[in-house]
Amino acid sequence: MAAAPATRVRGGALGRQLLLSLTILVFSCDACKKVTLHVPSKLDAEKFVGRVNLKECFESANLIHSSDPDFQILEDGSVYTTNAVLLSSEKRNFTISLSNAENWKEKKILVLLEHQTKVHQQSPSKEKVLRRAKRRWAPIPCSMVENSLGPFPLFLQQVQSDTAQNYTIYYSVRGPGVDREPMNLFYVERDSGNLFCTRPVDREQYDSFELVAFATTPDGYHPEFPLPLVIKIEDENDNYPIFTEETYIFTVSEDSRVGCTVGQVWATDKDEPDTLHTRLKYSILQQLPASPTLFAVHPTTGVITTTSSQLDRELIDKYQLKIKVQDMDGQYFGLQTTAICIINIEDANDNLPTFTRTSYVTSVKENTVDVEILRVSVEDKDLINTANWRANYTILKGNENGNFKIVTDPETNEGVLCVVKPLNYEERQQVTLQIGVVNEAPYSKEVSSKAAMSTATVIVNVEDQDEGPECSPPVQTVRINENAPIKTKIDGYKAYDPETKSSNGIRYKKIKDPKGWVTVDENTGSITTFRSLDREAEFIKNGIYNVTILASDKDGRTCTGTLGIILEDVNDNGPSILRETVIICKTVMPSPVIVAFDPDDTANGPPFSFNLESVSDSDLERMWRLTQINDTAARLSYQNDPSFGAYTVPVRVTDKHGQSRVTVLNVIVCDCITEADCAYNVEPRTGGGAQPKLGKWAILAILLGIALLFCILFTLVCGATGAAKKPKAIPDDLAQQNLIVSNTEAPGDDKVCSLNGFTTHAVGSSAQGMCGTMGSGVKNGGQETIEMVRGGQQTLESCQGVGHHHTLELCKGGGQHTLDFCRGGHVEVDNGRCTLSEWHNFTQPRLGEKVQLCDQDDSHKHAQDYVLMYNYEGKGSVAGSVGCCSERQEEDGLEFLDHLEPKFRTLAETCIRR
């Protein structure tokens, strides 16, 4: 890149002027030797370039500054790029300024960046040839200080292209600050390429601008690629550090140790990070109260800590600190801000509660309970209504009997002493108590337990008062033999007057006597037996019978006691075997164990002796044997091989004093593995194997069977006799029965019925006949049906029901036919055949006769209507009324027969063919 021809003379003058200024600057401050770094033509952002030895130039330097904003210098001399750098020429330089803020000394290091050239090798000669790359147009590194005072427009740099030697070049720029916000901040002269800034810039708002420069010919040709142009805004210390809060509030316990963290303050600075402009330091300007100094703040972190362990909330419960933060690492010319920090001292239990008095005196009447007798108070300097202030009282000595308790009043923090168990003046007239007090929270300081508790003495005087009788002890006992005779008198319960220690004037009354065994003498309290006593009764526990006694004095004051009557055992019960059924599984357990029990006391109990109770006519001893196992058990075994079954074995058990009892065992010999498998259930046989006998239930079943058999025979005999005396005949009103054809869906077989000598007689007549195919007529709503069924033997029965409703039934039979009516009479039909027409001729006259009588009542007079019951044949029938007295206006209206359902058409066709 080269300057434009039109401005070459002016550029030369400007170069000489800059050279002169640089020479004056070098002579005005100490300069160190220059450093050369070889770099590629393109450097990325945050790229390591090289390292410069800063200590060799200025060892005590504490401020480092680079004249080129594209490069950053660290404290160890490392050089890094801050932005992407494109070297447009072979060399580029910048200056590192080293200074000491204390003595204002300054030294500079000139850093040269040389572009690495490419080495080309020719294969035949292997000679190294250095070729210079084409120089591209590029700007001089540019920066401006924020908040510059001008004058404006402020010249920044000149953009030039080497193509200006051959073309007329127009320069232009685009990007933020030109055609984007902030608008019109920068502009470039079209012909010269000079870049200007029009107004001050705030770095905290815009820290850099990335513009793009263009070089074009008047006809729009671009001989150069667009050139990125970065303008960096250099920071100045124009922002004060600001605390995150105006007032900080912290809390610290008063028992905190030295170095305890109280809290942390924090400030921010909008200036450029990692510079002196944002390097902050904290300090405490003021503490209220000022003395003693108790807090410190870390200069870089802002953490506040305690510097003393003398915090005491009871003296000062709040401190106020004025905190300062200053940039430029706390140097005097740095900008500073202050904030207020309030530190509250939290209470700790570092003060013990103490009694306001060391001794107290109070009094209470005897036999009183649940009464308050004294209030004691304490002093505590800790915070009120906290666990460090609330008191817990306790009785240390003198309350061995549990007569007193002390609690804390939550409102006043006083200790309330109460009587919870009555005192007895006759036993103690004065009680001395020692009470102590501590806080709910544990004491924060390390002391012994005795020193951490305040104590006081309380003297309680017991006042006497007139009392009623005293039942002491509440349970008293007397002894008596269980077989003592009725009206035996023994001592009873004794109550006494606590004032006189005497039982005179005290009356006794029985309150509870479970079985009414005793009576109580009203004046002396002695006991007299009223019924026989039994120590082995079910409700007796441990041989003691309890009776509740009420004792009262002349003023009606009472007390209650219990008299325990100890029933001394008498050997009045023989031992018995509790399990009377013994199962012997013959294959696995031939000898079961039997255990005896004696309800008497152990002194009248074991050891027991077991013996077989022999019967004169049995061979019991030849079949069974008893073997003693221990004091209460024996083993039963058989001697001869018995058959399976049940046996009766009487066993006598005798205690050690000769009292005995016979227990009859039901021994079942069974073919089983376990007792649960045995299901043998027969009447037990005697020990010698007698024949089995019938039980009472078996005899009762036999008798009931015999009685039932006699009843059946008697019923059959009576029925046969009645039938012989009153033969039944066909009733006269047979024609009155209504014949309804059953629901036959197919044509029936034509049958011929032969009627041989079928005659009708009065009651007692008979006839012989035979009908080929008959059925059953079932009573249904007062009408009858006749159903034809096949069979060889038939029975015709007509049973008269309520309201003269009859059923004609023919059932299958074989050879013998009977027409049986329930009203009596008998009709016999012989083997024969009859046609349907003959049957019709027989029934038609009688049906006609009954129809003529339809409109007459019992006195043969004309009836208004004749009510009959008919089967329900469905809703909505088009047929009219069938009553005998109804008007037959629609007699000929039989059109409905043309619209019968399919199941009735078959029946109609059958009737038409006949």
CSV table of N, CA, C and O in Angstrom, one decimal, residues 6 15 41 94 292 296 377 499 549 555 693-694 706 758 811 856 863:
chain,number,residue,atom,x,y,z
A,6,ALA,N,-1.7,12.4,-5.2
A,6,ALA,CA,-2.1,13.8,-5.0
A,6,ALA,C,-1.7,14.3,-3.6
A,6,ALA,O,-1.6,15.5,-3.3
A,15,GLY,N,5.1,13.0,7.8
A,15,GLY,CA,6.0,12.0,8.3
A,15,GLY,C,7.2,12.6,9.0
A,15,GLY,O,7.6,12.1,10.0
A,41,SER,N,1.4,-12.9,8.9
A,41,SER,CA,0.7,-11.8,8.4
A,41,SER,C,-0.7,-11.6,9.0
A,41,SER,O,-1.2,-10.5,9.0
A,94,PHE,N,4.8,-0.9,18.1
A,94,PHE,CA,4.0,-0.2,19.1
A,94,PHE,C,4.9,-0.1,20.3
A,94,PHE,O,6.0,-0.7,20.4
A,292,PRO,N,-14.5,0.2,71.4
A,292,PRO,CA,-13.2,-0.2,70.8
A,292,PRO,C,-13.4,-0.7,69.3
A,292,PRO,O,-14.5,-0.9,68.9
A,296,ALA,N,-13.1,-5.3,60.8
A,296,ALA,CA,-12.1,-5.0,59.7
A,296,ALA,C,-12.7,-5.5,58.4
A,296,ALA,O,-13.6,-6.4,58.4
A,377,SER,N,-39.1,-15.2,91.7
A,377,SER,CA,-38.7,-14.5,90.5
A,377,SER,C,-37.2,-14.5,90.4
A,377,SER,O,-36.5,-14.7,91.4
A,499,GLU,N,-56.0,-38.1,114.2
A,499,GLU,CA,-55.7,-37.2,115.3
A,499,GLU,C,-55.4,-38.0,116.6
A,499,GLU,O,-54.5,-37.7,117.4
A,549,ILE,N,-64.4,-52.1,101.8
A,549,ILE,CA,-65.0,-51.7,103.1
A,549,ILE,C,-65.0,-50.1,103.1
A,549,ILE,O,-64.0,-49.5,102.6
A,555,ASP,N,-69.0,-37.4,111.8
A,555,ASP,CA,-69.2,-36.3,110.9
A,555,ASP,C,-69.5,-36.6,109.5
A,555,ASP,O,-69.7,-35.8,108.6
A,693,LYS,N,-73.2,-101.8,72.2
A,693,LYS,CA,-74.6,-101.6,72.5
A,693,LYS,C,-75.1,-100.4,71.7
A,693,LYS,O,-74.3,-99.5,71.3
A,694,LEU,N,-76.4,-100.4,71.4
A,694,LEU,CA,-77.0,-99.3,70.6
A,694,LEU,C,-77.1,-98.1,71.5
A,694,LEU,O,-77.5,-98.2,72.7
A,706,ILE,N,-90.3,-97.0,62.6
A,706,ILE,CA,-91.5,-97.9,62.7
A,706,ILE,C,-92.8,-97.1,62.7
A,706,ILE,O,-93.8,-97.5,62.1
A,758,PHE,N,-120.2,-97.8,26.2
A,758,PHE,CA,-119.9,-96.6,27.1
A,758,PHE,C,-121.2,-96.0,27.5
A,758,PHE,O,-121.9,-95.4,26.7
A,811,CYS,N,-104.2,-89.9,30.7
A,811,CYS,CA,-102.8,-90.1,30.8
A,811,CYS,C,-102.5,-91.5,30.3
A,811,CYS,O,-103.3,-92.4,30.2
A,856,GLN,N,-130.2,-68.8,33.0
A,856,GLN,CA,-131.1,-68.9,34.1
A,856,GLN,C,-130.3,-69.0,35.4
A,856,GLN,O,-129.1,-69.5,35.4
A,863,ALA,N,-131.8,-64.6,34.0
A,863,ALA,CA,-130.7,-63.9,34.6
A,863,ALA,C,-130.3,-62.7,33.7
A,863,ALA,O,-130.3,-62.8,32.5
